[in-house]
Amino acid sequence: MRRALPALVILFAAGLALFWWITAPGAVPPDKFAGLTGDRTRGEQVFWAAGCASCHAAENATGDDKLKLGGGQRFPSDFGTFRAPNISPDPQFGIGGWSVIELANAMMRGVSPEGAHYYPAFPYTSYANAAPQDVVDLKMFLDTLPPVATPSEAHELSFPFTIRRLLGGWKFLFANKGWVMEGDLSPELTRGRYLVEALGHCGECHTPRNALGGARRDAWLGGAPNPGGQGTIPNITPARLTWSAQDIAYYLETGFTPEFDTAGGHMAPVIENLAKLPAEDRAAIAAYLKAVPPVE
C-alpha cells in the first residue's frame, strides 16, 4: 500500500490538473474584433434576430417596454429555474460598463467579465457562430437602450448545479461544435443557416436534449418536450413542417398558419421579432427549414 500511495497521489493530482484545464473558462481571440466599429442600425437588426427582448424584457412587455432589458423572466428546466439577467446599459446592475470583448466572451463563450461560466440557458452554444461584426453592432445598439436599475435575480438551482466550474466540462462535451448543416450552400441557405443556427438559436428549443442537457444534433430541430412541462415544442424539419417556403415566410412575418391558426405561447414574441427583419431574411429561414434533414 505504501508503495502504491505515491502513484495514487500522482494520478489524483494529474486528474485534478486535467479537470481544471478542461473546465477552465475560454475567451474569444481579441484580434477578431480589431478595427471593427459598430453601427446602431445594423445592431438593431441583430437584436431582433437574436431575440434579446424575448428573454430579457419583462414578461408580456409590449411596445417600447420591450427595449427595457431589466431581466427577471423565469425559465424552468430539469436542472432548476433560471432567471434572465439585467442586460440593460445600467452601469451598476446591467452591462453598461462592458467592453465589446466582454460581451463577445459572454455571447460566444458563455463566460462573464469575472471569468465565471454562464449557464447554457443563455444560448451561447448558438451565438458561438455569430459574426464578430454582428456582436460589435449589437453592442452599439444595446448601449443606446434605456438603463434599468434593477439587480439581476439569482437562479433557483440545487447542488451540484450550483457549481459553475462543472459547466466547463459541459462545454467541453457539447459546446463549439460548428454548423449543423454543412456543405456548399447557396447564399440564401448560408444566410438561413446563420439566422437559424446562430442568431435565432432555434435549435435551443426545437431540438431534443440528452440526460446532461446537450442538444442531440442527430435530431436537429426534431421537436422536444416543453421545459415548462406543458406540451411539446414542435418538429420543424420537413418530416413534420410540410408548409411551402412561402407559407413559412408568411408565418414568420404575421403569425398566421396556412390552416388559419395563429402563433401562440413563446412563439408569439419570436414572430414579433422576426417580423422586424427584412423579407429576405425570413425567406432565407424558410429555405433553410425546407432543406434541413428531416427527423421522423
PDB file of C-alpha atoms in Angstrom:
ATOM      1  CA  MET A   1       0.000   0.000   0.000  1.00  0.00           C
ATOM      2  CA  ARG A   2       2.832   2.373   0.895  1.00  0.00           C
ATOM      3  CA  ARG A   3       4.465   1.709  -2.458  1.00  0.00           C
ATOM      4  CA  ALA A   4       1.197   2.421  -4.298  1.00  0.00           C
ATOM      5  CA  LEU A   5       0.442   5.625  -2.378  1.00  0.00           C
ATOM      6  CA  PRO A   6       2.837   7.922  -4.312  1.00  0.00           C
ATOM      7  CA  ALA A   7       1.443   6.644  -7.602  1.00  0.00           C
ATOM      8  CA  LEU A   8      -2.110   7.242  -6.395  1.00  0.00           C
ATOM      9  CA  VAL A   9      -1.214  10.775  -5.311  1.00  0.00           C
ATOM     10  CA  ILE A  10       0.346  11.465  -8.722  1.00  0.00           C
ATOM     11  CA  LEU A  11      -2.709  10.081 -10.519  1.00  0.00           C
ATOM     12  CA  PHE A  12      -5.039  12.174  -8.368  1.00  0.00           C
ATOM     13  CA  ALA A  13      -3.001  15.320  -8.966  1.00  0.00           C
ATOM     14  CA  ALA A  14      -2.867  14.616 -12.703  1.00  0.00           C
ATOM     15  CA  GLY A  15      -6.618  14.044 -12.800  1.00  0.00           C
ATOM     16  CA  LEU A  16      -7.276  17.237 -10.875  1.00  0.00           C
ATOM     17  CA  ALA A  17      -4.992  19.196 -13.206  1.00  0.00           C
ATOM     18  CA  LEU A  18      -6.744  17.723 -16.242  1.00  0.00           C
ATOM     19  CA  PHE A  19     -10.166  18.587 -14.791  1.00  0.00           C
ATOM     20  CA  TRP A  20      -9.002  22.139 -14.048  1.00  0.00           C
ATOM     21  CA  TRP A  21      -7.654  22.513 -17.587  1.00  0.00           C
ATOM     22  CA  ILE A  22     -10.768  21.117 -19.271  1.00  0.00           C
ATOM     23  CA  THR A  23     -13.155  23.221 -17.199  1.00  0.00           C
ATOM     24  CA  ALA A  24     -11.228  26.498 -17.473  1.00  0.00           C
ATOM     25  CA  PRO A  25     -13.291  29.360 -18.979  1.00  0.00           C
ATOM     26  CA  GLY A  26     -12.274  30.183 -22.546  1.00  0.00           C
ATOM     27  CA  ALA A  27     -12.144  33.528 -24.297  1.00  0.00           C
ATOM     28  CA  VAL A  28     -12.555  34.856 -27.817  1.00  0.00           C
ATOM     29  CA  PRO A  29      -9.381  35.981 -29.611  1.00  0.00           C
ATOM     30  CA  PRO A  30      -9.415  39.796 -29.225  1.00  0.00           C
ATOM     31  CA  ASP A  31      -7.861  40.250 -32.667  1.00  0.00           C
ATOM     32  CA  LYS A  32     -11.140  39.028 -34.194  1.00  0.00           C
ATOM     33  CA  PHE A  33     -12.633  42.377 -33.214  1.00  0.00           C
ATOM     34  CA  ALA A  34      -9.683  44.609 -34.012  1.00  0.00           C
ATOM     35  CA  GLY A  35     -10.595  47.541 -36.224  1.00  0.00           C
ATOM     36  CA  LEU A  36     -14.354  46.855 -36.166  1.00  0.00           C
ATOM     37  CA  THR A  37     -16.716  49.745 -35.472  1.00  0.00           C
ATOM     38  CA  GLY A  38     -20.361  49.395 -34.517  1.00  0.00           C
ATOM     39  CA  ASP A  39     -23.403  50.501 -36.456  1.00  0.00           C
ATOM     40  CA  ARG A  40     -26.600  51.093 -34.459  1.00  0.00           C
ATOM     41  CA  THR A  41     -28.996  50.393 -37.324  1.00  0.00           C
ATOM     42  CA  ARG A  42     -27.390  47.057 -38.126  1.00  0.00           C
ATOM     43  CA  GLY A  43     -27.201  46.345 -34.395  1.00  0.00           C
ATOM     44  CA  GLU A  44     -30.957  46.720 -34.083  1.00  0.00           C
ATOM     45  CA  GLN A  45     -31.451  44.048 -36.742  1.00  0.00           C
ATOM     46  CA  VAL A  46     -29.091  41.747 -34.830  1.00  0.00           C
ATOM     47  CA  PHE A  47     -31.046  42.497 -31.636  1.00  0.00           C
ATOM     48  CA  TRP A  48     -34.335  41.339 -33.132  1.00  0.00           C
ATOM     49  CA  ALA A  49     -32.803  38.355 -34.933  1.00  0.00           C
ATOM     50  CA  ALA A  50     -31.169  37.202 -31.691  1.00  0.00           C
ATOM     51  CA  GLY A  51     -34.389  37.536 -29.688  1.00  0.00           C
ATOM     52  CA  CYS A  52     -32.808  39.523 -26.845  1.00  0.00           C
ATOM     53  CA  ALA A  53     -36.058  41.174 -25.774  1.00  0.00           C
ATOM     54  CA  SER A  54     -37.944  37.876 -25.636  1.00  0.00           C
ATOM     55  CA  CYS A  55     -35.926  36.797 -22.593  1.00  0.00           C
ATOM     56  CA  HIS A  56     -34.509  39.948 -21.030  1.00  0.00           C
ATOM     57  CA  ALA A  57     -37.509  42.301 -21.132  1.00  0.00           C
ATOM     58  CA  ALA A  58     -40.232  41.948 -18.529  1.00  0.00           C
ATOM     59  CA  GLU A  59     -42.695  39.147 -19.178  1.00  0.00           C
ATOM     60  CA  ASN A  60     -45.520  40.256 -21.503  1.00  0.00           C
ATOM     61  CA  ALA A  61     -43.793  43.573 -22.191  1.00  0.00           C
ATOM     62  CA  THR A  62     -45.111  45.443 -25.215  1.00  0.00           C
ATOM     63  CA  GLY A  63     -44.099  48.447 -27.286  1.00  0.00           C
ATOM     64  CA  ASP A  64     -41.136  50.439 -26.017  1.00  0.00           C
ATOM     65  CA  ASP A  65     -41.094  48.394 -22.817  1.00  0.00           C
ATOM     66  CA  LYS A  66     -39.557  45.544 -24.834  1.00  0.00           C
ATOM     67  CA  LEU A  67     -36.416  47.675 -25.003  1.00  0.00           C
ATOM     68  CA  LYS A  68     -36.113  47.815 -21.199  1.00  0.00           C
ATOM     69  CA  LEU A  69     -33.922  44.793 -20.607  1.00  0.00           C
ATOM     70  CA  GLY A  70     -34.033  44.537 -16.826  1.00  0.00           C
ATOM     71  CA  GLY A  71     -34.431  40.745 -16.857  1.00  0.00           C
ATOM     72  CA  GLY A  72     -36.348  38.688 -14.325  1.00  0.00           C
ATOM     73  CA  GLN A  73     -38.214  36.206 -16.512  1.00  0.00           C
ATOM     74  CA  ARG A  74     -38.217  32.638 -15.192  1.00  0.00           C
ATOM     75  CA  PHE A  75     -37.159  29.667 -17.333  1.00  0.00           C
ATOM     76  CA  PRO A  76     -37.841  26.255 -15.755  1.00  0.00           C
ATOM     77  CA  SER A  77     -35.751  23.239 -16.698  1.00  0.00           C
ATOM     78  CA  ASP A  78     -34.869  19.766 -15.472  1.00  0.00           C
ATOM     79  CA  PHE A  79     -31.944  21.307 -13.581  1.00  0.00           C
ATOM     80  CA  GLY A  80     -33.781  24.147 -11.837  1.00  0.00           C
ATOM     81  CA  THR A  81     -35.242  27.528 -12.734  1.00  0.00           C
ATOM     82  CA  PHE A  82     -33.091  30.126 -14.444  1.00  0.00           C
ATOM     83  CA  ARG A  83     -33.709  33.869 -14.236  1.00  0.00           C
ATOM     84  CA  ALA A  84     -32.887  36.174 -17.127  1.00  0.00           C
ATOM     85  CA  PRO A  85     -30.358  38.813 -16.003  1.00  0.00           C
ATOM     86  CA  ASN A  86     -30.373  42.561 -16.494  1.00  0.00           C
ATOM     87  CA  ILE A  87     -28.586  43.350 -19.783  1.00  0.00           C
ATOM     88  CA  SER A  88     -29.653  46.985 -19.972  1.00  0.00           C
ATOM     89  CA  PRO A  89     -26.888  49.614 -20.196  1.00  0.00           C
ATOM     90  CA  ASP A  90     -27.233  50.420 -16.488  1.00  0.00           C
ATOM     91  CA  PRO A  91     -23.602  50.681 -15.269  1.00  0.00           C
ATOM     92  CA  GLN A  92     -24.304  49.094 -11.870  1.00  0.00           C
ATOM     93  CA  PHE A  93     -26.929  46.423 -12.456  1.00  0.00           C
ATOM     94  CA  GLY A  94     -26.682  45.868 -16.210  1.00  0.00           C
ATOM     95  CA  ILE A  95     -23.895  45.629 -18.764  1.00  0.00           C
ATOM     96  CA  GLY A  96     -23.320  49.328 -19.329  1.00  0.00           C
ATOM     97  CA  GLY A  97     -19.687  49.066 -18.308  1.00  0.00           C
ATOM     98  CA  TRP A  98     -18.863  46.091 -20.501  1.00  0.00           C
ATOM     99  CA  SER A  99     -16.456  46.258 -23.408  1.00  0.00           C
ATOM    100  CA  VAL A 100     -17.154  44.671 -26.785  1.00  0.00           C
ATOM    101  CA  ILE A 101     -14.778  41.825 -25.891  1.00  0.00           C
ATOM    102  CA  GLU A 102     -16.625  41.180 -22.628  1.00  0.00           C
ATOM    103  CA  LEU A 103     -19.932  40.992 -24.499  1.00  0.00           C
ATOM    104  CA  ALA A 104     -18.325  38.690 -27.075  1.00  0.00           C
ATOM    105  CA  ASN A 105     -16.984  36.402 -24.343  1.00  0.00           C
ATOM    106  CA  ALA A 106     -20.451  36.227 -22.793  1.00  0.00           C
ATOM    107  CA  MET A 107     -22.263  35.563 -26.070  1.00  0.00           C
ATOM    108  CA  MET A 108     -19.749  33.326 -27.836  1.00  0.00           C
ATOM    109  CA  ARG A 109     -18.017  31.548 -24.945  1.00  0.00           C
ATOM    110  CA  GLY A 110     -20.516  31.763 -22.090  1.00  0.00           C
ATOM    111  CA  VAL A 111     -18.039  33.498 -19.784  1.00  0.00           C
ATOM    112  CA  SER A 112     -18.668  36.522 -17.555  1.00  0.00           C
ATOM    113  CA  PRO A 113     -16.290  39.506 -17.252  1.00  0.00           C
ATOM    114  CA  GLU A 114     -15.215  37.990 -13.921  1.00  0.00           C
ATOM    115  CA  GLY A 115     -14.269  34.729 -15.629  1.00  0.00           C
ATOM    116  CA  ALA A 116     -17.204  32.599 -14.425  1.00  0.00           C
ATOM    117  CA  HIS A 117     -19.138  30.191 -16.632  1.00  0.00           C
ATOM    118  CA  TYR A 118     -22.677  31.146 -17.617  1.00  0.00           C
ATOM    119  CA  TYR A 119     -25.387  28.507 -17.626  1.00  0.00           C
ATOM    120  CA  PRO A 120     -26.437  27.359 -21.108  1.00  0.00           C
ATOM    121  CA  ALA A 121     -29.948  28.666 -20.559  1.00  0.00           C
ATOM    122  CA  PHE A 122     -28.163  31.602 -22.200  1.00  0.00           C
ATOM    123  CA  PRO A 123     -27.804  30.242 -25.765  1.00  0.00           C
ATOM    124  CA  TYR A 124     -24.092  30.851 -26.198  1.00  0.00           C
ATOM    125  CA  THR A 125     -23.712  27.448 -27.853  1.00  0.00           C
ATOM    126  CA  SER A 126     -25.619  29.006 -30.765  1.00  0.00           C
ATOM    127  CA  TYR A 127     -24.173  32.513 -30.511  1.00  0.00           C
ATOM    128  CA  ALA A 128     -20.710  30.924 -30.740  1.00  0.00           C
ATOM    129  CA  ASN A 129     -21.205  31.087 -34.507  1.00  0.00           C
ATOM    130  CA  ALA A 130     -22.106  34.794 -34.506  1.00  0.00           C
ATOM    131  CA  ALA A 131     -20.099  37.062 -36.782  1.00  0.00           C
ATOM    132  CA  PRO A 132     -17.780  39.417 -34.855  1.00  0.00           C
ATOM    133  CA  GLN A 133     -19.219  42.406 -36.729  1.00  0.00           C
ATOM    134  CA  ASP A 134     -22.714  41.492 -35.539  1.00  0.00           C
ATOM    135  CA  VAL A 135     -21.520  41.417 -31.924  1.00  0.00           C
ATOM    136  CA  VAL A 136     -19.934  44.851 -32.318  1.00  0.00           C
ATOM    137  CA  ASP A 137     -23.100  46.239 -33.927  1.00  0.00           C
ATOM    138  CA  LEU A 138     -25.286  44.703 -31.221  1.00  0.00           C
ATOM    139  CA  LYS A 139     -23.160  46.320 -28.505  1.00  0.00           C
ATOM    140  CA  MET A 140     -23.625  49.683 -30.197  1.00  0.00           C
ATOM    141  CA  PHE A 141     -27.419  49.228 -30.181  1.00  0.00           C
ATOM    142  CA  LEU A 142     -27.623  47.903 -26.616  1.00  0.00           C
ATOM    143  CA  ASP A 143     -25.724  50.928 -25.353  1.00  0.00           C
ATOM    144  CA  THR A 144     -28.500  53.205 -26.646  1.00  0.00           C
ATOM    145  CA  LEU A 145     -31.343  51.461 -24.792  1.00  0.00           C
ATOM    146  CA  PRO A 146     -32.890  52.675 -21.502  1.00  0.00           C
ATOM    147  CA  PRO A 147     -30.890  51.715 -18.411  1.00  0.00           C
ATOM    148  CA  VAL A 148     -32.844  49.701 -15.844  1.00  0.00           C
ATOM    149  CA  ALA A 149     -31.632  49.994 -12.250  1.00  0.00           C
ATOM    150  CA  THR A 150     -32.846  46.563 -11.149  1.00  0.00           C
ATOM    151  CA  PRO A 151     -30.497  43.875  -9.794  1.00  0.00           C
ATOM    152  CA  SER A 152     -30.443  40.543 -11.607  1.00  0.00           C
ATOM    153  CA  GLU A 153     -32.203  37.800  -9.660  1.00  0.00           C
ATOM    154  CA  ALA A 154     -30.446  34.598  -8.627  1.00  0.00           C
ATOM    155  CA  HIS A 155     -31.110  31.311 -10.353  1.00  0.00           C
ATOM    156  CA  GLU A 156     -33.071  28.724  -8.386  1.00  0.00           C
ATOM    157  CA  LEU A 157     -30.786  25.694  -8.532  1.00  0.00           C
ATOM    158  CA  SER A 158     -29.777  22.908  -6.190  1.00  0.00           C
ATOM    159  CA  PHE A 159     -26.430  21.175  -5.650  1.00  0.00           C
ATOM    160  CA  PRO A 160     -24.441  20.174  -7.690  1.00  0.00           C
ATOM    161  CA  PHE A 161     -25.763  22.520 -10.385  1.00  0.00           C
ATOM    162  CA  THR A 162     -24.680  25.499  -8.301  1.00  0.00           C
ATOM    163  CA  ILE A 163     -21.015  24.609  -9.008  1.00  0.00           C
ATOM    164  CA  ARG A 164     -20.305  26.705 -12.090  1.00  0.00           C
ATOM    165  CA  ARG A 165     -16.883  25.178 -12.680  1.00  0.00           C
ATOM    166  CA  LEU A 166     -18.629  21.967 -13.743  1.00  0.00           C
ATOM    167  CA  LEU A 167     -20.064  23.878 -16.688  1.00  0.00           C
ATOM    168  CA  GLY A 168     -16.596  23.829 -18.211  1.00  0.00           C
ATOM    169  CA  GLY A 169     -16.947  20.069 -18.549  1.00  0.00           C
ATOM    170  CA  TRP A 170     -20.401  20.508 -20.080  1.00  0.00           C
ATOM    171  CA  LYS A 171     -18.971  22.946 -22.616  1.00  0.00           C
ATOM    172  CA  PHE A 172     -16.140  20.527 -23.398  1.00  0.00           C
ATOM    173  CA  LEU A 173     -18.740  17.915 -24.326  1.00  0.00           C
ATOM    174  CA  PHE A 174     -21.415  19.966 -26.033  1.00  0.00           C
ATOM    175  CA  ALA A 175     -20.308  23.493 -26.985  1.00  0.00           C
ATOM    176  CA  ASN A 176     -18.476  24.914 -30.007  1.00  0.00           C
ATOM    177  CA  LYS A 177     -19.442  22.111 -32.386  1.00  0.00           C
ATOM    178  CA  GLY A 178     -19.708  24.258 -35.523  1.00  0.00           C
ATOM    179  CA  TRP A 179     -22.532  24.260 -38.057  1.00  0.00           C
ATOM    180  CA  VAL A 180     -25.133  21.509 -38.234  1.00  0.00           C
ATOM    181  CA  MET A 181     -25.854  21.963 -41.938  1.00  0.00           C
ATOM    182  CA  GLU A 182     -22.593  21.756 -43.836  1.00  0.00           C
ATOM    183  CA  GLY A 183     -21.624  21.647 -47.486  1.00  0.00           C
ATOM    184  CA  ASP A 184     -21.577  24.035 -50.416  1.00  0.00           C
ATOM    185  CA  LEU A 185     -24.626  26.197 -49.668  1.00  0.00           C
ATOM    186  CA  SER A 186     -26.235  28.904 -51.752  1.00  0.00           C
ATOM    187  CA  PRO A 187     -26.095  32.481 -50.390  1.00  0.00           C
ATOM    188  CA  GLU A 188     -29.737  32.186 -49.310  1.00  0.00           C
ATOM    189  CA  LEU A 189     -29.170  28.916 -47.462  1.00  0.00           C
ATOM    190  CA  THR A 190     -25.986  30.283 -45.892  1.00  0.00           C
ATOM    191  CA  ARG A 191     -27.943  33.255 -44.560  1.00  0.00           C
ATOM    192  CA  GLY A 192     -30.775  30.991 -43.395  1.00  0.00           C
ATOM    193  CA  ARG A 193     -28.336  28.716 -41.600  1.00  0.00           C
ATOM    194  CA  TYR A 194     -26.798  31.711 -39.863  1.00  0.00           C
ATOM    195  CA  LEU A 195     -30.164  33.029 -38.711  1.00  0.00           C
ATOM    196  CA  VAL A 196     -31.470  29.629 -37.568  1.00  0.00           C
ATOM    197  CA  GLU A 197     -28.355  28.040 -36.088  1.00  0.00           C
ATOM    198  CA  ALA A 198     -26.588  31.138 -34.734  1.00  0.00           C
ATOM    199  CA  LEU A 199     -28.513  34.363 -34.078  1.00  0.00           C
ATOM    200  CA  GLY A 200     -32.018  32.894 -33.961  1.00  0.00           C
ATOM    201  CA  HIS A 201     -30.861  29.896 -31.863  1.00  0.00           C
ATOM    202  CA  CYS A 202     -33.928  27.923 -32.982  1.00  0.00           C
ATOM    203  CA  GLY A 203     -32.321  24.627 -32.053  1.00  0.00           C
ATOM    204  CA  GLU A 204     -32.155  25.598 -28.390  1.00  0.00           C
ATOM    205  CA  CYS A 205     -35.900  24.950 -28.098  1.00  0.00           C
ATOM    206  CA  HIS A 206     -36.773  22.778 -31.096  1.00  0.00           C
ATOM    207  CA  THR A 207     -34.024  20.153 -30.644  1.00  0.00           C
ATOM    208  CA  PRO A 208     -34.300  17.356 -28.039  1.00  0.00           C
ATOM    209  CA  ARG A 209     -31.602  17.072 -25.377  1.00  0.00           C
ATOM    210  CA  ASN A 210     -29.794  14.210 -23.726  1.00  0.00           C
ATOM    211  CA  ALA A 211     -29.715  13.500 -19.996  1.00  0.00           C
ATOM    212  CA  LEU A 212     -26.969  16.089 -19.448  1.00  0.00           C
ATOM    213  CA  GLY A 213     -28.803  18.817 -21.342  1.00  0.00           C
ATOM    214  CA  GLY A 214     -26.734  18.649 -24.510  1.00  0.00           C
ATOM    215  CA  ALA A 215     -28.555  19.180 -27.795  1.00  0.00           C
ATOM    216  CA  ARG A 216     -28.983  15.991 -29.820  1.00  0.00           C
ATOM    217  CA  ARG A 217     -27.649  17.133 -33.143  1.00  0.00           C
ATOM    218  CA  ASP A 218     -28.705  13.828 -34.718  1.00  0.00           C
ATOM    219  CA  ALA A 219     -32.304  15.013 -34.161  1.00  0.00           C
ATOM    220  CA  TRP A 220     -31.716  18.656 -35.046  1.00  0.00           C
ATOM    221  CA  LEU A 221     -34.969  20.670 -34.925  1.00  0.00           C
ATOM    222  CA  GLY A 222     -36.892  17.430 -34.439  1.00  0.00           C
ATOM    223  CA  GLY A 223     -39.043  18.711 -31.575  1.00  0.00           C
ATOM    224  CA  ALA A 224     -38.655  18.447 -27.817  1.00  0.00           C
ATOM    225  CA  PRO A 225     -40.581  18.391 -24.543  1.00  0.00           C
ATOM    226  CA  ASN A 226     -41.502  21.818 -23.257  1.00  0.00           C
ATOM    227  CA  PRO A 227     -39.168  22.559 -20.297  1.00  0.00           C
ATOM    228  CA  GLY A 228     -42.114  24.244 -18.588  1.00  0.00           C
ATOM    229  CA  GLY A 229     -43.932  20.911 -18.569  1.00  0.00           C
ATOM    230  CA  GLN A 230     -46.836  21.922 -20.808  1.00  0.00           C
ATOM    231  CA  GLY A 231     -46.990  20.162 -24.155  1.00  0.00           C
ATOM    232  CA  THR A 232     -44.165  19.818 -26.636  1.00  0.00           C
ATOM    233  CA  ILE A 233     -42.142  22.079 -28.877  1.00  0.00           C
ATOM    234  CA  PRO A 234     -42.832  21.007 -32.463  1.00  0.00           C
ATOM    235  CA  ASN A 235     -40.685  19.260 -35.003  1.00  0.00           C
ATOM    236  CA  ILE A 236     -39.880  21.912 -37.642  1.00  0.00           C
ATOM    237  CA  THR A 237     -37.975  19.686 -40.058  1.00  0.00           C
ATOM    238  CA  PRO A 238     -39.597  18.732 -43.404  1.00  0.00           C
ATOM    239  CA  ALA A 239     -40.789  15.479 -41.795  1.00  0.00           C
ATOM    240  CA  ARG A 240     -43.471  17.426 -39.931  1.00  0.00           C
ATOM    241  CA  LEU A 241     -43.391  21.008 -41.201  1.00  0.00           C
ATOM    242  CA  THR A 242     -44.853  20.430 -44.654  1.00  0.00           C
ATOM    243  CA  TRP A 243     -45.774  24.025 -45.443  1.00  0.00           C
ATOM    244  CA  SER A 244     -44.304  25.654 -48.536  1.00  0.00           C
ATOM    245  CA  ALA A 245     -41.381  28.031 -48.151  1.00  0.00           C
ATOM    246  CA  GLN A 246     -43.764  30.893 -48.915  1.00  0.00           C
ATOM    247  CA  ASP A 247     -46.141  29.752 -46.157  1.00  0.00           C
ATOM    248  CA  ILE A 248     -43.284  29.520 -43.668  1.00  0.00           C
ATOM    249  CA  ALA A 249     -42.018  33.007 -44.528  1.00  0.00           C
ATOM    250  CA  TYR A 250     -45.561  34.407 -44.222  1.00  0.00           C
ATOM    251  CA  TYR A 251     -45.991  32.737 -40.833  1.00  0.00           C
ATOM    252  CA  LEU A 252     -42.689  34.225 -39.624  1.00  0.00           C
ATOM    253  CA  GLU A 253     -43.966  37.666 -40.606  1.00  0.00           C
ATOM    254  CA  THR A 254     -47.593  37.525 -39.467  1.00  0.00           C
ATOM    255  CA  GLY A 255     -48.009  34.534 -37.161  1.00  0.00           C
ATOM    256  CA  PHE A 256     -50.783  33.131 -39.381  1.00  0.00           C
ATOM    257  CA  THR A 257     -50.561  29.489 -40.436  1.00  0.00           C
ATOM    258  CA  PRO A 258     -51.925  28.020 -43.690  1.00  0.00           C
ATOM    259  CA  GLU A 259     -54.627  26.393 -41.519  1.00  0.00           C
ATOM    260  CA  PHE A 260     -55.830  29.859 -40.394  1.00  0.00           C
ATOM    261  CA  ASP A 261     -54.424  29.397 -36.902  1.00  0.00           C
ATOM    262  CA  THR A 262     -52.129  31.879 -35.144  1.00  0.00           C
ATOM    263  CA  ALA A 263     -48.844  31.597 -33.286  1.00  0.00           C
ATOM    264  CA  GLY A 264     -49.145  31.412 -29.518  1.00  0.00           C
ATOM    265  CA  GLY A 265     -47.065  30.805 -26.418  1.00  0.00           C
ATOM    266  CA  HIS A 266     -43.347  31.501 -26.665  1.00  0.00           C
ATOM    267  CA  MET A 267     -43.568  31.579 -30.460  1.00  0.00           C
ATOM    268  CA  ALA A 268     -45.649  34.763 -30.463  1.00  0.00           C
ATOM    269  CA  PRO A 269     -42.774  37.050 -29.362  1.00  0.00           C
ATOM    270  CA  VAL A 270     -40.452  35.219 -31.777  1.00  0.00           C
ATOM    271  CA  ILE A 271     -42.805  36.212 -34.612  1.00  0.00           C
ATOM    272  CA  GLU A 272     -42.796  39.807 -33.354  1.00  0.00           C
ATOM    273  CA  ASN A 273     -39.005  39.804 -33.552  1.00  0.00           C
ATOM    274  CA  LEU A 274     -38.759  38.174 -36.982  1.00  0.00           C
ATOM    275  CA  ALA A 275     -41.391  40.498 -38.423  1.00  0.00           C
ATOM    276  CA  LYS A 276     -38.906  43.338 -37.936  1.00  0.00           C
ATOM    277  CA  LEU A 277     -36.317  41.679 -40.188  1.00  0.00           C
ATOM    278  CA  PRO A 278     -36.091  42.161 -43.959  1.00  0.00           C
ATOM    279  CA  ALA A 279     -38.292  39.878 -46.048  1.00  0.00           C
ATOM    280  CA  GLU A 280     -35.131  38.329 -47.499  1.00  0.00           C
ATOM    281  CA  ASP A 281     -34.144  37.079 -44.043  1.00  0.00           C
ATOM    282  CA  ARG A 282     -37.491  35.372 -43.443  1.00  0.00           C
ATOM    283  CA  ALA A 283     -37.248  33.790 -46.895  1.00  0.00           C
ATOM    284  CA  ALA A 284     -33.754  32.549 -46.046  1.00  0.00           C
ATOM    285  CA  ILE A 285     -35.020  30.971 -42.809  1.00  0.00           C
ATOM    286  CA  ALA A 286     -37.825  29.278 -44.734  1.00  0.00           C
ATOM    287  CA  ALA A 287     -35.377  27.969 -47.342  1.00  0.00           C
ATOM    288  CA  TYR A 288     -33.175  26.530 -44.582  1.00  0.00           C
ATOM    289  CA  LEU A 289     -36.116  24.813 -42.884  1.00  0.00           C
ATOM    290  CA  LYS A 290     -37.105  23.206 -46.175  1.00  0.00           C
ATOM    291  CA  ALA A 291     -33.516  21.975 -46.730  1.00  0.00           C
ATOM    292  CA  VAL A 292     -32.623  20.709 -43.246  1.00  0.00           C
ATOM    293  CA  PRO A 293     -32.571  16.876 -42.936  1.00  0.00           C
ATOM    294  CA  PRO A 294     -35.987  15.505 -41.882  1.00  0.00           C
ATOM    295  CA  VAL A 295     -36.337  13.972 -38.427  1.00  0.00           C
ATOM    296  CA  GLU A 296     -39.107  11.409 -38.127  1.00  0.00           C
TER     297      GLU A 296
END
